[in-house]
PDB file of C-alpha atoms and ligand atoms in Angstrom:
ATOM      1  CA  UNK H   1      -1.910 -14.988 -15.004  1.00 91.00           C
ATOM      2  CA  UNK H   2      -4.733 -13.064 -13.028  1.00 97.00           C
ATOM      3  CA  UNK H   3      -3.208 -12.590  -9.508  1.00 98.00           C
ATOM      4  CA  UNK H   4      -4.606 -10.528  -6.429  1.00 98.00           C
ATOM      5  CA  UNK H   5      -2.194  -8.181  -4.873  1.00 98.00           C
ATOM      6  CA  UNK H   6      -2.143  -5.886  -1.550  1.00 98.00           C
ATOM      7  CA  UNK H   7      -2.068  -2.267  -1.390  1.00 98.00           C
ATOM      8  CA  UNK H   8      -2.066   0.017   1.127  1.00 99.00           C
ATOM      9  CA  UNK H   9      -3.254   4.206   0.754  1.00 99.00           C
ATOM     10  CA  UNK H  10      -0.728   5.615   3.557  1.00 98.00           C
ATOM     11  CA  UNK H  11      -1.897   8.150   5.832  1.00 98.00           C
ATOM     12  CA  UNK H  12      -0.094  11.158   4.102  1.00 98.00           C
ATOM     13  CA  UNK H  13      -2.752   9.825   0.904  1.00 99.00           C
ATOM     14  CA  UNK H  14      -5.586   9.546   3.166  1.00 98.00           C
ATOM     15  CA  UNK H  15      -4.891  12.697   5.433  1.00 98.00           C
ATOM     16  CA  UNK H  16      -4.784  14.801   1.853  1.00 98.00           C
ATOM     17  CA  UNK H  17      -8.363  13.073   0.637  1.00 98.00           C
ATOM     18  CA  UNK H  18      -6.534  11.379  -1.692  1.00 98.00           C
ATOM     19  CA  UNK H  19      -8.021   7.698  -1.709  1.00 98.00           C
ATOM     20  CA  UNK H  20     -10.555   8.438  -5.159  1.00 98.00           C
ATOM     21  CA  UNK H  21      -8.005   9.352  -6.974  1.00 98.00           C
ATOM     22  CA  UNK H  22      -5.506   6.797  -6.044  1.00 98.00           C
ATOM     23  CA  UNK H  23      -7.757   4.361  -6.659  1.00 98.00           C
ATOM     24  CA  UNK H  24      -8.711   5.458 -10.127  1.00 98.00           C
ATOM     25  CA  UNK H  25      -4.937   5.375 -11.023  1.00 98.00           C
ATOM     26  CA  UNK H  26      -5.480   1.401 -10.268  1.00 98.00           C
ATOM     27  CA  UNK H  27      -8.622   1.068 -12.079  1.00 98.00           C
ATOM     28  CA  UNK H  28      -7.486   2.801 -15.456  1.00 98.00           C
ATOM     29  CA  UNK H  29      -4.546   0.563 -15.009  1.00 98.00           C
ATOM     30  CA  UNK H  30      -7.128  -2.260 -15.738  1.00 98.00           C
ATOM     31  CA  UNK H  31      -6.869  -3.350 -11.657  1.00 98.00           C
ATOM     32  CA  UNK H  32     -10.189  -4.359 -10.020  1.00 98.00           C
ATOM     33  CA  UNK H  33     -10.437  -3.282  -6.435  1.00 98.00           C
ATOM     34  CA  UNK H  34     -11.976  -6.743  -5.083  1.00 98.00           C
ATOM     35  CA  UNK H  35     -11.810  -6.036  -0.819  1.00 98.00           C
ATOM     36  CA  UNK H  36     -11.821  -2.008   0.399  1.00 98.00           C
ATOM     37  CA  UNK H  37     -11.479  -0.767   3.741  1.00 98.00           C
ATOM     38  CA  UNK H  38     -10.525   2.229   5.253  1.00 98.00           C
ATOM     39  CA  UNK H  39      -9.091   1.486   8.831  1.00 98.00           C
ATOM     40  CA  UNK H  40      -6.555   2.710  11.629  1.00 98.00           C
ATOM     41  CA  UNK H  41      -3.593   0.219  13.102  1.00 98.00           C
ATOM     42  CA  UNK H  42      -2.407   0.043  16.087  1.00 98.00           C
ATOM     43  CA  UNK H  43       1.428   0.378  17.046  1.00 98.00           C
ATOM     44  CA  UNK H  44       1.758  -3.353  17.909  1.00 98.00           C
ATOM     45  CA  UNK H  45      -0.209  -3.886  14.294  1.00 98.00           C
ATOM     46  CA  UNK H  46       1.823  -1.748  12.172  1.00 98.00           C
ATOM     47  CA  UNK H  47       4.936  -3.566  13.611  1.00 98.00           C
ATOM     48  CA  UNK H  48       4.163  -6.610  13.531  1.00 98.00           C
ATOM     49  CA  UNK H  49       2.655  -6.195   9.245  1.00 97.00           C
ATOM     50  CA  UNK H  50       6.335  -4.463   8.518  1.00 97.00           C
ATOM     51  CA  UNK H  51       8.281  -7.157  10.752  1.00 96.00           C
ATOM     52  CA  UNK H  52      10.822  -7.751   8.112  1.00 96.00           C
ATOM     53  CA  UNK H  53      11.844  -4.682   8.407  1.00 97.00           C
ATOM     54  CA  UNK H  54      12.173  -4.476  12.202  1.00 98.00           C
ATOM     55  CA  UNK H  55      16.354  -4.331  11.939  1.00 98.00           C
ATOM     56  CA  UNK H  56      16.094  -1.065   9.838  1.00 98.00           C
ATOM     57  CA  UNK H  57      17.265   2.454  11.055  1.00 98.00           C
ATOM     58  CA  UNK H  58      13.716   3.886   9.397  1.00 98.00           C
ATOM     59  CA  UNK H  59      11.673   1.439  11.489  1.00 98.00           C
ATOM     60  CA  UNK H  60      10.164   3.057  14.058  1.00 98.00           C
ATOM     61  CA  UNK H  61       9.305   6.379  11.744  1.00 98.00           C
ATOM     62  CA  UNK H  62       7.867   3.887   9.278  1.00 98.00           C
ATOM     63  CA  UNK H  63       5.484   2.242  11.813  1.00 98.00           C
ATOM     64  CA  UNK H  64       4.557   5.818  13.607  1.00 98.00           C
ATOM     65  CA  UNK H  65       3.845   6.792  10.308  1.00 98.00           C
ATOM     66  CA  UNK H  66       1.561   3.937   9.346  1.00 98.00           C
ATOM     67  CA  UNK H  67      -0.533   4.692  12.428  1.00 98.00           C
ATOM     68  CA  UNK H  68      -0.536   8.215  12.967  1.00 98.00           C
ATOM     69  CA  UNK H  69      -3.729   8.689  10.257  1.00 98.00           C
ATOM     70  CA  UNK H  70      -6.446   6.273   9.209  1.00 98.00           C
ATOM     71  CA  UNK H  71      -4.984   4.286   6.198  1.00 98.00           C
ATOM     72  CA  UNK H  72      -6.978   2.050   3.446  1.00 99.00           C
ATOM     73  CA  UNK H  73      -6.430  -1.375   2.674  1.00 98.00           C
ATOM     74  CA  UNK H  74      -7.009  -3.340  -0.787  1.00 98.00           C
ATOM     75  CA  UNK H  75      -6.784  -6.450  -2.562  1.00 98.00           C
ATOM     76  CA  UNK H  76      -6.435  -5.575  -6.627  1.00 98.00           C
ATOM     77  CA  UNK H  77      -6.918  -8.184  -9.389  1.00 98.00           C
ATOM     78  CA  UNK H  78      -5.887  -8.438 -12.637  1.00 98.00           C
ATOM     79  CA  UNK H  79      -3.723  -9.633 -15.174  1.00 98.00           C
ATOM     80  CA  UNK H  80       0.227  -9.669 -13.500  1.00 98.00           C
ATOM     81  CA  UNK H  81      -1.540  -7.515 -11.065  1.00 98.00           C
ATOM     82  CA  UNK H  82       1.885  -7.484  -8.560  1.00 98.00           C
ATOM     83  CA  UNK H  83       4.098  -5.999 -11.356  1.00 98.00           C
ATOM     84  CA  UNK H  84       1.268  -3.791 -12.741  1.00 98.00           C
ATOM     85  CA  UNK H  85       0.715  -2.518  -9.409  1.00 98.00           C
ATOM     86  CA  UNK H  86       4.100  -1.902  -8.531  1.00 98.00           C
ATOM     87  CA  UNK H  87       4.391  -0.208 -12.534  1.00 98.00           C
ATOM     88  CA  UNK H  88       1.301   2.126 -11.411  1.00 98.00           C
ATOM     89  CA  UNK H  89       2.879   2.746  -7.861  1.00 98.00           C
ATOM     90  CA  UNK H  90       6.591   3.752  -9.419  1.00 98.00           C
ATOM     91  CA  UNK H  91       9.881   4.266  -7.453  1.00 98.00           C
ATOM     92  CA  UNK H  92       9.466   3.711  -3.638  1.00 98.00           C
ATOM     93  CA  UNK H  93      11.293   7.776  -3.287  1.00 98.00           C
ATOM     94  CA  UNK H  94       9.168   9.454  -5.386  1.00 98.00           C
ATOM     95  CA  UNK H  95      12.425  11.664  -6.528  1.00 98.00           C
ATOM     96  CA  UNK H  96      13.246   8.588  -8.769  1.00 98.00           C
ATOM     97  CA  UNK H  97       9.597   8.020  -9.847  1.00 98.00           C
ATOM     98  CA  UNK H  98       8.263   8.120 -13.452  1.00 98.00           C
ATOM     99  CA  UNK H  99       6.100  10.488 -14.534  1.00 98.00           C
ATOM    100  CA  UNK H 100       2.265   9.724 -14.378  1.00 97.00           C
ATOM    101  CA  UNK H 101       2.940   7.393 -11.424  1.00 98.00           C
ATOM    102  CA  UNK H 102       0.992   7.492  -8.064  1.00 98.00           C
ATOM    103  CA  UNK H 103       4.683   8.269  -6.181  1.00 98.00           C
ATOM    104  CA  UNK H 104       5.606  11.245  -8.445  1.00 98.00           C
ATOM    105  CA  UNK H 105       2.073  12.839  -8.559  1.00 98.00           C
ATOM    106  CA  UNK H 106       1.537  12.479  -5.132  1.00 98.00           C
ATOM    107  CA  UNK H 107       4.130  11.392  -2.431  1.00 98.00           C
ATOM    108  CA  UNK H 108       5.990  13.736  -0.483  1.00 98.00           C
ATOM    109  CA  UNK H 109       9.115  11.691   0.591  1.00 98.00           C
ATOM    110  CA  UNK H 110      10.770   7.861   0.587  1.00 98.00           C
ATOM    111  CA  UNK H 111       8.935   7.427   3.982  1.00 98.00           C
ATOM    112  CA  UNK H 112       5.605   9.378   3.368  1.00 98.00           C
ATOM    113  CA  UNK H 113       5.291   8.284  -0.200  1.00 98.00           C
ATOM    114  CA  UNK H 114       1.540   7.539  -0.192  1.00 98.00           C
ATOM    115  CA  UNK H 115       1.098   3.353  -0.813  1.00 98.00           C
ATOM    116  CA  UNK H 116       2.302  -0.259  -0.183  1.00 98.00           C
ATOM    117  CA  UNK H 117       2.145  -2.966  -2.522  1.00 98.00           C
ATOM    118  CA  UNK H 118       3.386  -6.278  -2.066  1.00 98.00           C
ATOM    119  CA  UNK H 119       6.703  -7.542  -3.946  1.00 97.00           C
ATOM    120  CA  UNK H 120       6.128 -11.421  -4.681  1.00 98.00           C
ATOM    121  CA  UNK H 121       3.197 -13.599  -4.882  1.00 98.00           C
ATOM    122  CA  UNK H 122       4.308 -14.695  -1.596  1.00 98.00           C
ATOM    123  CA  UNK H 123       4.182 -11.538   0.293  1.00 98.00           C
ATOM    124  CA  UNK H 124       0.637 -10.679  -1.204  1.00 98.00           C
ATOM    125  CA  UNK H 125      -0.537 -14.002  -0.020  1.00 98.00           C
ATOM    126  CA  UNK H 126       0.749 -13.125   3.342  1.00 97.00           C
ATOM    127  CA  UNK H 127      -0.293  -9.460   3.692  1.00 98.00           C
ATOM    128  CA  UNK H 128      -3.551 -10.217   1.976  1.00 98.00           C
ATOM    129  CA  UNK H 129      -4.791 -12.816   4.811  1.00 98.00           C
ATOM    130  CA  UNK H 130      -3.100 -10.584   7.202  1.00 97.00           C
ATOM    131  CA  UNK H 131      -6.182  -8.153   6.770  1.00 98.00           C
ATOM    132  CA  UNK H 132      -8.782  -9.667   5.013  1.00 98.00           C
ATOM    133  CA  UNK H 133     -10.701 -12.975   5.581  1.00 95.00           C
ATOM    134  CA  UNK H 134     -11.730 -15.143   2.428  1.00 91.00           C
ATOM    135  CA  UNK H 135     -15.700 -14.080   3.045  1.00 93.00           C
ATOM    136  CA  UNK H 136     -14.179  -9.949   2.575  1.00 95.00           C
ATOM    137  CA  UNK H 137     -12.534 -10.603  -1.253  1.00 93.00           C
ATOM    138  CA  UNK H 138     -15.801 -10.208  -3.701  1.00 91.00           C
ATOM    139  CA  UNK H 139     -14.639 -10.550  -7.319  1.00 86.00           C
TER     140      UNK H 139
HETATM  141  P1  CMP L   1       6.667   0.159   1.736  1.00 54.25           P
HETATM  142  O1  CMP L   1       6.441  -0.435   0.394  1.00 54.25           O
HETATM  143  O2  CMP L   1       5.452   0.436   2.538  1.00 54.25           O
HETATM  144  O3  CMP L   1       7.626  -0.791   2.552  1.00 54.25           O
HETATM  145  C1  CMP L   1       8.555  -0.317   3.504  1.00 54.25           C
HETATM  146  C2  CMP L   1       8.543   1.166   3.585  1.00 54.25           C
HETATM  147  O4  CMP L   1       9.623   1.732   4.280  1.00 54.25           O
HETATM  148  C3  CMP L   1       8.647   1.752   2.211  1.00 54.25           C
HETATM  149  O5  CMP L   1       7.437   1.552   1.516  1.00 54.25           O
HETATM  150  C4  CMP L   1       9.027   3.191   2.497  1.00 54.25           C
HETATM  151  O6  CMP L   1       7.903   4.042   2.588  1.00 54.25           O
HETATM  152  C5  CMP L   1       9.681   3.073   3.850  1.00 54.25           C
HETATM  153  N1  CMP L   1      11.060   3.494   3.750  1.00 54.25           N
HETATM  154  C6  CMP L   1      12.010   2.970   2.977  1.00 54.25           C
HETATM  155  N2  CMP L   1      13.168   3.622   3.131  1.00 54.25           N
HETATM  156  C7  CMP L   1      12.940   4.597   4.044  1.00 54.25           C
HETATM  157  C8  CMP L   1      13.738   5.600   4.617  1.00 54.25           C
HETATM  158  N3  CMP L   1      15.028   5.744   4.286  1.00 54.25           N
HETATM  159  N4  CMP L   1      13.165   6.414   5.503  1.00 54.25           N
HETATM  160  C9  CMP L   1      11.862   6.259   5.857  1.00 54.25           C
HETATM  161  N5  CMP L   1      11.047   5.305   5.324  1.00 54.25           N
HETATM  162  C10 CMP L   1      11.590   4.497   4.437  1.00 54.25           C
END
């Protein structure tokens, strides 16, 4: 079915001018980048968008992380677009990525490893309203 997923470019991506040729990994994997914008969160933002994982050890490096560059946030169509997404994306630690994925070619750890996507139609729902607003999502 054509879905709309949510990806993030983190700021080790953005910091390293990185953002054309992530996004040309999505496009040649037949995505269409439908809402782009590049901006910087705020601590009580970043916290609040990775809530879920507020009990984790990693949670405070994750949101100083998320803030500490300007990041860039997408909506992506296409067919299955949430599993082709996460396919383009690979492993979360880029030491158990596959080759020609965004993780192995470009992140540098588990925690600076260059994008978010969402997991479930549910969470792309979520984190998609979370940034955009209906009048931002041209397709
Ligand atoms: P993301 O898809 O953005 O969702 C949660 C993030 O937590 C995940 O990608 C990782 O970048 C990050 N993360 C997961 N495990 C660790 C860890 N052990 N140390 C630091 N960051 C982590």
């Amino acid at each position: 079915a054509l879905e709309r997923t949510f990806s993030i470019i983190k700021p080790d991506a953005t910091k390293r001018n990185l953002t054309g040729k992530i996004a040309a990994k999505f496009e040649e994997a037949g995505l269409r980048i439908v809402a782009s914008k590049r901006i910087q969160l705020t601590l009580a933002q970043a916290q609040q968008f990775y809530g879920v994982h507020a009990e984790r050890p990693f949670f405070g490096e994750l949101c100083e992380f998320m803030i500490s560059e300007p990041i860039v946030v997408q909506v992506l169509e296409g067919e299955n677009a949430i599993a082709k997404n996460r396919e383009v994306m690979g492993a979360t630690n880029p030491a158990d990525a596959d080759a020609g994925t965004i993780r192995k070619e470009f992140a540098l750890s588990i925690g600076e490893n260059s994008v978010h996507g969402s997991d479930a139609p549910e969470t792309a729902a979520e984190e998609i309203a979370f940034f955009f607003s209906g009048l931002e999502l041209v397709g």
